[in-house]
Amino acid sequence: MSEIRIENLHKSFGAHEVIRDISLTISEQEICIFVGPSGCGKSTLLRLIAGLEEATSGSIMIGGKDVTHLEPYDRKLSMVFQSYALYPHMNVRDNIAFALHTAKLPKDQIAEKVAEAARILRLEDYLDRRPNALSGGQRLRVAIGRAIVREPAAFLFDEPLSNLDAALRADTRVEIATLHRSLNATSIYVTHDQTEAMTLADRIVVLKDGQIMQTGSPTELYDNPANVFVAQFLGSPKMNILNVQLGENVITIPGHKEIIFPAEAMPQDVQLGVRPEAISLVDPDQGQFTGVVKLNEYHGGSRTVVADIGVENLVTVQVPANQSPHIGEKIRLKCSIENFHIFQTNGQRFLTDSGKFLEAKLSDFDK
Amino acid sequence: MRRRMGPRWIVFAVAGFVLNFPILSTLMTAFKGPNEVNRNASLWVEAPTLENFATVLTISDRLNVYYYLWNSLSAVLIGAILPMVVAFPLAWPMVRRGYGRSILFPIIVNLRALPLIVFAIPLYMMYATLGLLDTHLGLGLILAIVNLPLTLMLLVNAIADLPIELEEAARMDGARTGGLLIRVVLPLCRPALITTFVFGFITAWNEFLFGLMLTTSEAVPMTVGASLFFATSGGGVQWGVASAVMIVAALPPLLLGLIMYRRITGSMVAGAVKG
Ligand SMILES: Nc1ncnc2c1ncn2[C@@H]1O[C@H](COP(=O)(O)OP(=O)(O)OP(=O)(O)O)[C@@H](O)[C@H]1O
Ligand SMILES: [Mg+2]
């Protein structure tokens, strides 16, 4: 198992620059997740690491060795493809053993390793079947089996769950997490699903337009997003962003009363981010602002309420399922200011002069 | 609801009859005696006889049908297999690396558009120099050239249709180019290889021009040999014998087609990708 270090990596397809100056270190035994919207370059970055694409510039090191110009097979990585890419003319046993055959391992060792992988992945009963006689979940397990038998330096996964239905996806996600814990292998996992990212990752790398927006643990990214993009990408429903005025120790949402927000900053326009789960419905005599219910979605355990708070601002609120305001009802909303995220108008996190995130000084203030 | 099948079968039967009329007619004629051939042009055979087949299948001092069949078979196998051996390693780099895609591929494919007779004179002289005239190898080589364009085209299409992920997966799994071709690409091209073999075999088997031109006695193929049966005893065309020899000559490609038919249409990549 090895550390993977990427330095100033660039990749262009013709004039189209897909990966722009990415530097990143993935530590040993860590599961690192690349997330981002479709077309942001996640697969390309993974394929650059795999050696299936050649970098335009920059370098890739695996376990301290520069592999930038090596062929895929010399990088000792295993990859699980989005389409699984099982060899259709071979049965499950031969699919799993393929890499062992190319490595010219002795027959008895191959049989042993295949049996072990089949046991871990519960594929023992299917070893003689061809891939077209397997279900989607079984195919994925074969693809994973093919990756684990060769004990690679690291595992690469490209959206492995995207072809499964929702229930199976959740189960398989848990299995992959368990498998990762037992193998303790360095893994890179690409997904565009923020739930997968949040639940599986030791570290998340959020990508947009071929650039890293932020890296960090799931909690770091969730609690302290570096910009509006990351803030809205992680978490569901996504974070509310309102254009507000920051004044002296107050924040003003257009059309509403000032909210007391003691902080060290010059008065200016900013973006206020509030997560839907940080807002609650309160009695009319409490709270900070009023809205008119536009939508009320039932999710079983909770409800998502969308309220119009005027001046073209919509606010999404997550409430317990028993609170069910009807459409058109006036509701009073409350959010404690410790849950406010302040961003500059350009979308970057607002930093104070001392380089810290702008937050309310709660010691000065009775919340 | 059960549909009425009657009218359909009538349509099938009529179509089958019309399309196969020449074959049926030849087949029936082969069972007619010399007198009946001239008298009775209908499909009905009044006095069926195996006499014509006996004539064809008996070795005479002048004509030996087994020899022609053997000549054809050996030249045709060269002519059908050699292009696959040449085209497969050409097709893969053409598709995956683009090598030769702009010049070599069009040249080879356009061979198909040329009337083959333009090759006749230079080829004859070349073969005479090389000692390839009237040999199985000589005839096989030219049949291979005739088959190369179609073979290359079919293989290029087949390889282009293979999901690239399969090759990428194999490379991740440690396969070098040679192993990749033999263990992944070649088995997945099997349906295309069978198709090219069948078409190549049929084309080569039916080839007449080069057989006539490049062989004289040692390597005369069935197509040329069949024509020798038409006028065995000088007294005009013996239609019964001619029909019988045509049936015999048509059997090998027909059998091959029947055996391989199901395999031509099959695809190998089901289950490779997606769920
Ligand atoms: N071989 C290629 N040639 C040209 N452009 C490419 C090639 N591969 C990818 N691209 C472009 O690079 C960009 C990033 O593609 P990539 O596949 O990495 O996106 P992704 O983040 O994996 O998206 P998705 O979530 O849809 O899989 C896209 O705009 C795509 O069109
Ligand atoms: Mg992708």
XYZ file of C-alpha atoms and ligand atoms in Angstrom:
674
model
C 0.000 0.000 0.000
C 1.362 3.341 -0.974
C 0.955 7.040 -0.769
C -0.034 8.769 -3.990
C 1.279 12.254 -4.613
C 0.131 14.456 -7.471
C 1.940 17.681 -8.306
C 0.784 20.471 -10.619
C -1.015 18.056 -12.875
C -2.464 19.362 -16.139
C -4.364 17.551 -18.844
C -5.739 18.968 -22.073
C -7.605 17.253 -24.849
C -6.591 19.443 -27.763
C -7.371 22.985 -26.715
C -9.797 21.855 -24.028
C -8.122 21.976 -20.634
C -9.778 19.343 -18.479
C -7.446 19.145 -15.473
C -5.954 22.445 -14.341
C -3.043 22.428 -11.980
C -4.064 19.805 -9.466
C -1.785 19.039 -6.514
C -2.892 16.472 -4.004
C -1.511 13.850 -1.655
C -3.447 10.722 -0.804
C -2.005 9.080 2.269
C -1.454 5.402 2.759
C -4.536 3.360 3.648
C -6.819 6.327 3.155
C -10.006 6.247 1.113
C -10.081 9.449 -0.854
C -13.187 10.456 -2.756
C -13.297 12.674 -5.813
C -16.678 14.367 -6.147
C -17.976 16.994 -8.462
C -20.624 17.600 -11.078
C -20.671 15.704 -14.354
C -17.855 16.674 -16.689
C -15.664 18.266 -14.012
C -12.794 15.880 -14.768
C -13.104 13.254 -12.020
C -12.733 10.290 -14.359
C -9.963 12.009 -16.254
C -8.027 12.598 -13.038
C -8.498 8.971 -12.033
C -7.416 7.774 -15.467
C -4.328 9.978 -15.285
C -3.416 8.290 -12.011
C -4.136 4.888 -13.563
C -1.946 5.648 -16.561
C -4.764 5.311 -19.074
C -4.318 8.974 -20.039
C -1.025 10.741 -20.358
C -0.513 13.938 -18.363
C 0.112 17.119 -20.341
C 2.363 18.334 -17.533
C 2.957 17.744 -13.863
C 3.897 14.580 -12.037
C 2.386 11.593 -10.282
C 4.275 9.648 -7.622
C 3.163 6.343 -6.186
C 4.971 5.134 -3.084
C 7.714 7.673 -3.670
C 8.337 6.553 -7.257
C 7.680 8.853 -10.192
C 5.219 7.000 -12.427
C 4.152 9.910 -14.632
C 5.435 8.273 -17.784
C 4.931 4.624 -16.891
C 2.422 2.322 -18.560
C -0.627 1.316 -16.478
C 0.727 -2.165 -15.752
C 3.903 -0.760 -14.237
C 1.962 1.346 -11.731
C 0.571 -1.668 -9.879
C -2.878 -0.179 -9.410
C -6.221 -1.936 -9.732
C -9.242 -0.272 -11.196
C -12.951 -0.963 -10.993
C -14.589 0.601 -14.023
C -17.980 2.263 -14.071
C -19.085 -0.283 -16.653
C -17.205 -3.036 -14.733
C -15.470 -4.070 -18.003
C -15.679 -7.789 -17.288
C -14.271 -10.024 -19.998
C -17.439 -11.477 -21.537
C -15.718 -14.535 -22.989
C -14.368 -15.714 -19.643
C -16.166 -17.146 -16.656
C -16.049 -15.460 -13.275
C -13.059 -17.522 -12.152
C -10.962 -16.526 -15.160
C -12.069 -12.924 -14.897
C -10.861 -12.762 -11.311
C -7.673 -14.634 -12.144
C -6.795 -12.590 -15.231
C -4.186 -10.403 -13.580
C -2.685 -13.428 -11.824
C -2.359 -15.227 -15.148
C -0.650 -12.248 -16.750
C 1.676 -12.107 -13.747
C 2.438 -15.811 -14.426
C 1.737 -16.971 -10.887
C 1.824 -20.724 -10.208
C -1.532 -22.471 -10.704
C -2.065 -23.483 -7.088
C -1.451 -19.932 -5.871
C -3.914 -18.577 -8.421
C -6.560 -21.059 -7.322
C -5.975 -20.156 -3.691
C -6.239 -16.413 -4.252
C -9.334 -16.731 -6.432
C -10.998 -18.916 -3.805
C -10.190 -16.374 -1.113
C -11.567 -13.463 -3.146
C -14.672 -15.452 -4.050
C -15.251 -16.196 -0.383
C -14.890 -12.555 0.682
C -17.202 -11.398 -2.099
C -19.682 -14.292 -1.803
C -19.091 -15.377 -5.408
C -18.328 -19.041 -4.752
C -21.512 -20.262 -6.428
C -20.958 -18.232 -9.579
C -17.349 -19.034 -10.456
C -18.269 -20.985 -13.574
C -20.753 -18.473 -14.946
C -20.134 -15.968 -17.664
C -20.673 -12.280 -16.782
C -23.841 -12.045 -18.884
C -25.485 -14.561 -16.551
C -24.917 -12.370 -13.477
C -26.932 -9.574 -11.888
C -25.544 -6.042 -11.730
C -24.514 -6.436 -8.107
C -22.748 -9.722 -8.805
C -20.927 -8.197 -11.746
C -19.676 -5.410 -9.537
C -18.430 -7.967 -7.020
C -16.559 -9.784 -9.784
C -14.979 -6.494 -10.828
C -13.952 -5.860 -7.223
C -12.647 -9.424 -6.962
C -10.547 -8.885 -10.054
C -9.086 -5.797 -8.394
C -8.320 -7.259 -4.972
C -6.622 -10.542 -5.969
C -3.533 -8.855 -7.239
C -2.862 -6.919 -4.029
C -2.231 -3.605 -5.761
C -0.523 -0.473 -4.509
C -3.920 1.221 -4.523
C -7.482 0.736 -5.721
C -9.187 3.052 -8.141
C -12.974 3.064 -8.398
C -14.842 5.017 -11.067
C -18.476 5.428 -9.986
C -18.818 1.731 -9.209
C -22.343 2.004 -7.805
C -23.938 4.116 -10.487
C -25.458 1.155 -12.332
C -27.194 -0.297 -9.293
C -30.662 0.465 -8.033
C -31.047 2.615 -4.929
C -31.472 -0.165 -2.355
C -28.585 -2.246 -3.665
C -26.465 0.862 -3.912
C -26.859 1.559 -0.199
C -26.043 -2.048 0.743
C -23.053 -2.209 -1.564
C -21.770 1.078 -0.219
C -21.674 -0.446 3.242
C -19.920 -3.525 1.844
C -17.280 -1.418 0.152
C -16.696 0.470 3.399
C -16.316 -2.826 5.275
C -14.028 -4.229 2.607
C -11.898 -1.122 2.715
C -11.543 -1.372 6.467
C -10.495 -5.020 6.282
C -8.015 -4.524 3.412
C -6.743 -1.174 4.641
C -5.843 -0.292 1.125
C -5.191 3.137 -0.301
C -8.253 3.818 -2.419
C -9.450 6.531 -4.712
C -13.136 6.536 -5.391
C -14.900 8.721 -7.931
C -18.557 9.574 -7.552
C -20.946 12.404 -8.204
C -23.153 11.282 -5.347
C -22.563 13.395 -2.266
C -24.059 10.746 0.034
C -21.464 8.209 -1.110
C -18.771 10.805 -0.647
C -19.873 11.763 2.860
C -20.353 8.196 4.104
C -17.298 6.492 2.605
C -14.582 9.079 2.656
C -11.632 9.612 4.919
C -11.036 12.583 2.718
C -13.108 14.280 0.072
C -11.707 16.186 -2.879
C -14.337 18.439 -4.425
C -13.631 19.195 -8.070
C -15.149 21.725 -10.414
C -14.018 22.522 -13.963
C -10.821 20.541 -13.469
C -9.786 22.375 -10.322
C -9.857 21.390 -6.680
C -12.416 23.447 -4.811
C -11.551 22.044 -1.396
C -10.167 18.934 0.243
C -10.791 17.723 3.744
C -12.632 15.229 5.871
C -16.413 15.012 5.423
C -17.013 16.966 8.631
C -14.497 19.669 7.717
C -16.121 20.172 4.374
C -19.622 20.108 5.774
C -18.942 22.437 8.684
C -16.490 24.778 7.008
C -17.019 24.841 3.260
C -14.420 27.038 1.576
C -16.849 28.420 -0.957
C -20.465 28.474 -2.049
C -19.899 25.632 -4.525
C -18.675 23.191 -1.878
C -21.311 24.431 0.558
C -24.089 23.679 -1.880
C -22.581 20.483 -3.281
C -22.408 18.629 0.024
C -25.535 18.180 2.077
C -29.061 17.476 0.985
C -31.232 19.474 0.583
C -28.553 21.915 -0.414
C -27.521 24.957 1.583
C -29.589 28.135 1.215
C -27.593 31.073 -0.098
C -29.060 34.559 0.415
C -27.683 37.899 -0.708
C -27.567 40.001 2.441
C -25.932 43.128 3.852
C -23.370 42.822 6.562
C -23.515 45.876 8.813
C -21.938 46.742 12.116
C -22.790 43.739 14.214
C -25.907 43.085 12.175
C -26.932 41.171 9.114
C -29.833 42.380 7.047
C -31.821 40.029 4.849
C -33.547 42.319 2.321
C -37.129 42.868 3.387
C -36.590 41.662 6.929
C -35.562 42.992 10.268
C -31.859 43.167 11.097
C -30.397 40.124 12.750
C -27.827 40.774 15.413
C -24.512 39.293 14.291
C -21.535 40.517 16.257
C -18.449 40.072 14.078
C -15.304 41.940 13.113
C -15.905 43.071 9.570
C -16.501 46.170 7.514
C -20.072 46.742 6.356
C -20.562 45.259 2.874
C -22.677 42.972 0.708
C -22.097 39.279 1.434
C -23.704 35.925 0.809
C -25.257 34.205 3.769
C -25.344 30.409 3.755
C -27.698 28.508 6.033
C -28.309 24.759 5.879
C -31.957 23.690 5.691
C -31.568 21.567 8.813
C -30.296 24.598 10.773
C -33.561 26.472 10.283
C -36.641 25.697 12.306
C -40.291 26.676 12.341
C -41.145 28.748 15.386
C -44.106 30.592 16.934
C -44.979 33.940 15.356
C -43.552 35.928 18.251
C -40.116 34.375 17.932
C -37.631 33.826 15.117
C -35.914 36.148 12.672
C -37.854 36.195 9.452
C -41.188 35.360 7.884
C -41.975 33.445 4.721
C -44.876 32.093 2.713
C -44.947 28.333 2.119
C -44.499 27.423 -1.556
C -43.835 23.702 -1.291
C -44.147 21.012 1.334
C -42.495 17.685 0.561
C -42.956 14.647 2.746
C -39.885 12.363 3.099
C -41.130 9.981 5.744
C -38.929 11.022 8.641
C -38.879 14.680 7.747
C -40.391 17.323 5.546
C -38.793 19.794 3.216
C -40.575 23.108 3.210
C -39.736 25.815 0.704
C -40.740 29.293 1.787
C -40.736 32.554 -0.147
C -39.192 35.193 2.088
C -39.598 37.998 -0.432
C -37.197 39.868 -2.727
C -36.889 36.736 -4.909
C -35.394 34.756 -2.054
C -36.539 31.184 -1.480
C -35.500 29.347 1.642
C -35.509 25.576 2.034
C -36.186 24.329 5.529
C -35.999 20.806 6.843
C -38.512 20.183 9.608
C -39.784 17.159 11.521
C -42.507 15.300 9.658
C -45.208 16.302 12.156
C -44.804 19.998 11.315
C -46.788 20.429 8.168
C -47.574 24.009 7.177
C -49.999 24.229 4.279
C -49.155 25.924 1.023
C -49.658 29.677 1.260
C -49.382 29.727 5.035
C -47.239 32.413 6.638
C -44.515 30.838 8.733
C -41.942 32.225 11.122
C -38.398 30.921 10.754
C -35.447 30.841 13.082
C -31.822 30.032 12.614
C -29.201 30.437 15.299
C -26.417 32.663 14.086
C -23.730 30.131 14.996
C -24.927 28.196 11.946
C -24.415 31.121 9.589
C -21.818 30.694 6.861
C -20.636 33.991 5.434
C -19.288 34.104 1.882
C -17.997 36.990 -0.173
C -20.014 38.015 -3.198
C -17.498 36.127 -5.391
C -18.475 32.904 -3.617
C -15.328 32.457 -1.518
C -15.571 32.033 2.218
C -15.363 35.372 3.990
C -12.039 35.620 5.791
C -11.354 38.111 8.565
C -8.180 40.192 8.638
C -6.581 37.527 10.801
C -7.357 34.933 8.100
C -10.135 33.186 10.029
C -13.614 32.389 8.828
C -16.017 35.140 9.768
C -18.166 33.942 12.619
C -20.331 35.538 15.241
C -18.503 36.227 18.460
C -20.909 34.337 20.618
C -19.173 35.197 23.853
C -20.319 38.809 23.367
C -23.791 37.836 22.713
C -26.541 35.930 24.348
C -27.817 33.546 21.729
C -55.099 -14.089 -29.625
C -53.842 -16.737 -31.978
C -52.976 -15.382 -35.355
C -53.788 -17.295 -38.491
C -50.566 -18.711 -39.846
C -51.930 -20.114 -43.121
C -51.546 -17.076 -45.396
C -48.054 -16.452 -44.058
C -46.858 -19.892 -44.927
C -48.214 -19.525 -48.413
C -46.228 -16.309 -48.848
C -43.068 -17.949 -47.487
C -43.499 -20.940 -49.752
C -44.009 -18.830 -52.871
C -41.044 -16.600 -52.055
C -38.846 -19.578 -51.269
C -39.829 -21.234 -54.511
C -39.225 -18.165 -56.673
C -35.885 -17.324 -55.099
C -34.625 -20.872 -55.281
C -36.011 -21.700 -58.696
C -32.638 -21.844 -60.483
C -31.262 -24.187 -57.854
C -34.332 -26.394 -57.877
C -34.272 -26.515 -61.626
C -30.598 -27.511 -61.670
C -31.175 -30.083 -58.952
C -34.046 -31.688 -60.853
C -32.195 -31.669 -64.126
C -29.352 -33.543 -62.453
C -31.722 -36.444 -61.904
C -32.950 -36.611 -65.500
C -31.568 -38.987 -68.085
C -30.146 -37.629 -71.407
C -33.396 -38.197 -73.312
C -35.645 -36.701 -70.715
C -33.540 -33.525 -70.454
C -34.343 -32.572 -74.035
C -37.986 -33.556 -73.840
C -39.127 -32.475 -70.387
C -38.238 -28.973 -69.173
C -40.537 -29.091 -66.146
C -39.393 -29.534 -62.576
C -41.021 -32.929 -62.481
C -38.669 -35.839 -63.078
C -40.403 -38.731 -64.843
C -37.682 -41.322 -64.520
C -35.219 -40.267 -61.776
C -31.725 -41.559 -62.314
C -28.392 -41.271 -60.511
C -26.563 -41.794 -63.792
C -25.368 -38.179 -64.028
C -23.942 -38.193 -60.522
C -22.283 -41.510 -61.254
C -20.636 -39.985 -64.301
C -19.417 -37.020 -62.324
C -18.202 -39.003 -59.322
C -16.418 -41.659 -61.333
C -12.788 -40.968 -62.023
C -12.103 -41.034 -65.721
C -8.701 -40.687 -67.356
C -9.545 -37.123 -68.316
C -11.666 -35.833 -65.433
C -11.301 -36.307 -61.708
C -13.853 -34.397 -59.647
C -12.157 -35.264 -56.311
C -8.983 -33.724 -57.556
C -10.738 -30.475 -58.474
C -12.475 -30.430 -55.096
C -9.161 -30.934 -53.350
C -7.477 -28.215 -55.423
C -10.270 -25.806 -54.631
C -10.274 -26.666 -50.963
C -6.552 -26.137 -50.476
C -6.448 -22.885 -52.431
C -9.636 -21.647 -50.785
C -8.416 -22.380 -47.267
C -5.281 -20.350 -47.975
C -7.449 -17.681 -49.565
C -9.804 -17.490 -46.582
C -7.409 -17.884 -43.650
C -4.391 -15.910 -44.818
C -6.287 -12.583 -45.013
C -7.447 -13.037 -41.411
C -3.894 -13.673 -40.282
C -2.743 -10.543 -42.089
C -5.732 -8.320 -41.334
C -6.132 -8.939 -37.596
C -2.782 -7.469 -36.537
C -3.349 -4.641 -39.026
C -6.873 -3.864 -37.889
C -6.162 -3.385 -34.189
C -3.543 -0.624 -34.498
C -5.675 0.982 -37.216
C -8.628 1.235 -34.856
C -6.898 1.959 -31.561
C -3.889 3.961 -32.670
C -5.073 5.273 -36.009
C -2.045 3.820 -37.809
C -2.665 3.490 -41.536
C -6.207 4.686 -41.174
C -5.758 7.506 -43.665
C -3.702 5.784 -46.379
C -3.382 2.028 -46.007
C -7.003 1.353 -45.121
C -8.503 3.197 -48.121
C -5.986 1.591 -50.468
C -6.795 -1.910 -49.298
C -10.523 -1.323 -49.249
C -10.481 0.176 -52.727
C -8.876 -2.979 -54.060
C -12.390 -4.278 -53.890
C -13.625 -1.680 -56.353
C -11.093 -2.524 -59.070
C -12.078 -5.002 -61.744
C -9.760 -7.858 -60.956
C -8.938 -8.430 -64.607
C -6.497 -5.498 -64.465
C -4.255 -7.710 -62.386
C -4.314 -10.536 -64.872
C -1.343 -9.784 -67.116
C 1.159 -8.495 -64.532
C 0.152 -11.273 -62.190
C 0.607 -13.954 -64.833
C 4.094 -12.719 -65.626
C 5.008 -12.394 -61.982
C 3.734 -15.888 -61.196
C 5.641 -17.313 -64.148
C 8.861 -15.798 -62.796
C 8.219 -16.976 -59.247
C 7.118 -20.450 -60.264
C 3.710 -19.966 -58.723
C 1.726 -20.784 -61.866
C -0.469 -23.834 -61.491
C 0.173 -24.265 -57.755
C -2.207 -24.329 -54.804
C -0.151 -21.667 -53.082
C -0.208 -19.408 -56.131
C -3.967 -19.610 -56.516
C -4.459 -19.324 -52.740
C -2.364 -16.159 -52.565
C -4.381 -14.323 -55.178
C -7.618 -15.462 -53.557
C -6.247 -14.080 -50.289
C -5.723 -10.723 -51.952
C -9.273 -10.822 -53.293
C -10.554 -11.455 -49.760
C -8.305 -9.029 -47.905
C -10.423 -5.861 -48.288
C -13.624 -7.367 -46.918
C -11.768 -9.172 -44.144
C -9.996 -6.007 -43.073
C -13.190 -3.996 -43.156
C -15.122 -6.495 -41.083
C -12.338 -6.809 -38.518
C -11.859 -3.053 -38.264
C -15.568 -2.672 -37.575
C -15.580 -5.522 -35.087
C -12.653 -4.116 -33.120
C -14.078 -0.609 -33.198
C -17.261 -2.013 -31.650
C -15.459 -3.590 -28.703
C -15.789 -1.495 -25.542
C -12.441 0.196 -25.005
C -12.793 -0.404 -21.254
C -12.151 -4.103 -21.803
C -8.749 -3.326 -23.248
C -8.074 -0.750 -20.560
C -9.030 -3.254 -17.883
C -6.655 -5.794 -19.397
C -3.860 -3.249 -19.444
C -4.536 -2.385 -15.804
C -4.422 -6.111 -15.109
C -0.927 -6.322 -16.500
C -1.484 -7.439 -20.090
C 1.009 -6.124 -22.637
C -0.081 -5.540 -26.209
C 0.522 -9.126 -27.335
C -1.364 -10.659 -24.431
C -4.121 -8.124 -24.842
C -4.589 -9.080 -28.490
C -4.495 -12.812 -27.958
C -6.376 -13.114 -24.671
C -8.970 -10.361 -25.031
C -9.339 -8.891 -28.508
C -9.015 -12.076 -30.550
C -11.601 -14.125 -28.625
C -14.020 -11.201 -28.712
C -13.602 -10.954 -32.486
C -14.601 -14.577 -32.936
C -17.991 -13.859 -34.525
C -16.360 -11.450 -36.968
C -13.625 -13.960 -37.732
C -16.194 -16.659 -38.416
C -18.141 -14.299 -40.644
C -15.071 -13.320 -42.618
C -14.071 -16.952 -42.923
C -17.466 -17.949 -44.311
C -17.636 -15.055 -46.753
C -14.011 -15.493 -47.727
C -14.523 -19.198 -48.298
C -17.583 -18.664 -50.460
C -15.985 -15.865 -52.499
C -12.818 -17.871 -53.052
C -14.705 -21.060 -53.860
C -16.741 -19.336 -56.547
C -13.768 -17.549 -58.098
C -13.319 -18.531 -61.742
C -11.142 -15.988 -63.533
C -7.856 -16.524 -61.700
C -8.437 -20.258 -61.555
C -8.757 -20.311 -65.320
C -5.785 -18.070 -65.911
C -3.240 -19.269 -63.377
C -3.779 -23.028 -63.426
C -3.427 -25.573 -66.182
C -3.333 -29.077 -64.740
C -1.924 -29.394 -61.238
C -4.077 -26.895 -59.370
C -7.257 -26.561 -61.446
C -10.043 -25.568 -59.053
C -13.605 -26.917 -59.026
C -15.119 -23.934 -60.835
C -12.821 -24.417 -63.794
C -12.999 -28.183 -63.552
C -16.802 -28.085 -63.652
C -16.765 -26.401 -67.026
C -14.776 -29.336 -68.386
C -17.703 -31.646 -67.660
C -20.048 -29.697 -69.887
C -18.911 -31.212 -73.134
C -17.419 -34.545 -72.286
C -17.996 -36.523 -75.437
C -17.993 -33.769 -77.990
C -21.709 -34.103 -78.759
C -22.902 -30.761 -77.390
C -23.631 -29.935 -73.778
C -24.770 -32.804 -71.592
C -27.187 -30.859 -69.409
C -27.789 -33.641 -66.923
C -24.080 -34.142 -66.230
C -23.514 -30.383 -66.152
C -26.270 -30.011 -63.571
C -24.877 -32.809 -61.445
C -21.389 -31.303 -61.424
C -22.814 -27.930 -60.451
C -24.630 -29.494 -57.530
C -21.444 -31.234 -56.394
C -19.448 -28.010 -56.762
C -22.013 -26.020 -54.802
C -22.187 -28.402 -51.872
C -19.071 -27.403 -49.842
C -19.863 -23.681 -49.502
C -23.526 -24.540 -48.963
C -22.704 -26.901 -46.117
C -20.312 -24.407 -44.572
C -22.946 -21.696 -44.750
C -25.543 -23.914 -43.109
C -23.224 -24.979 -40.286
C -21.927 -21.482 -39.577
C -25.136 -19.547 -40.129
C -26.075 -19.292 -36.462
C -22.602 -18.218 -35.442
C -22.337 -15.424 -37.960
C -25.066 -13.428 -36.310
C -24.069 -13.935 -32.659
C -22.347 -11.224 -30.645
C -19.686 -11.817 -28.051
C -19.830 -8.716 -25.934
C -23.163 -9.245 -24.192
C -22.592 -8.797 -20.471
C -19.302 -6.965 -20.809
C -20.487 -3.579 -19.733
C -23.387 -2.020 -17.820
C -26.101 -3.889 -16.018
N -10.807 11.402 -24.674
C -11.326 12.640 -24.557
N -11.215 13.527 -25.564
C -11.715 14.770 -25.449
N -12.360 15.250 -24.376
C -12.502 14.422 -23.325
C -11.991 13.073 -23.365
N -12.278 12.483 -22.187
C -12.938 13.411 -21.452
N -13.077 14.576 -22.129
C -13.703 15.801 -21.636
O -13.150 16.083 -20.388
C -14.123 16.580 -19.497
C -14.104 15.800 -18.219
O -14.511 14.474 -18.477
P -14.589 13.379 -17.343
O -14.996 12.121 -17.983
O -13.329 13.388 -16.576
O -15.768 13.941 -16.442
P -16.397 13.318 -15.139
O -16.159 14.296 -14.055
O -15.899 11.947 -14.929
O -17.925 13.319 -15.489
P -19.048 12.208 -15.189
O -19.505 12.437 -13.787
O -20.105 12.550 -16.165
O -18.435 10.862 -15.410
C -15.445 16.528 -20.237
O -15.755 17.816 -20.674
C -15.177 15.624 -21.394
O -15.924 16.019 -22.499
Mg -16.765 9.948 -15.116
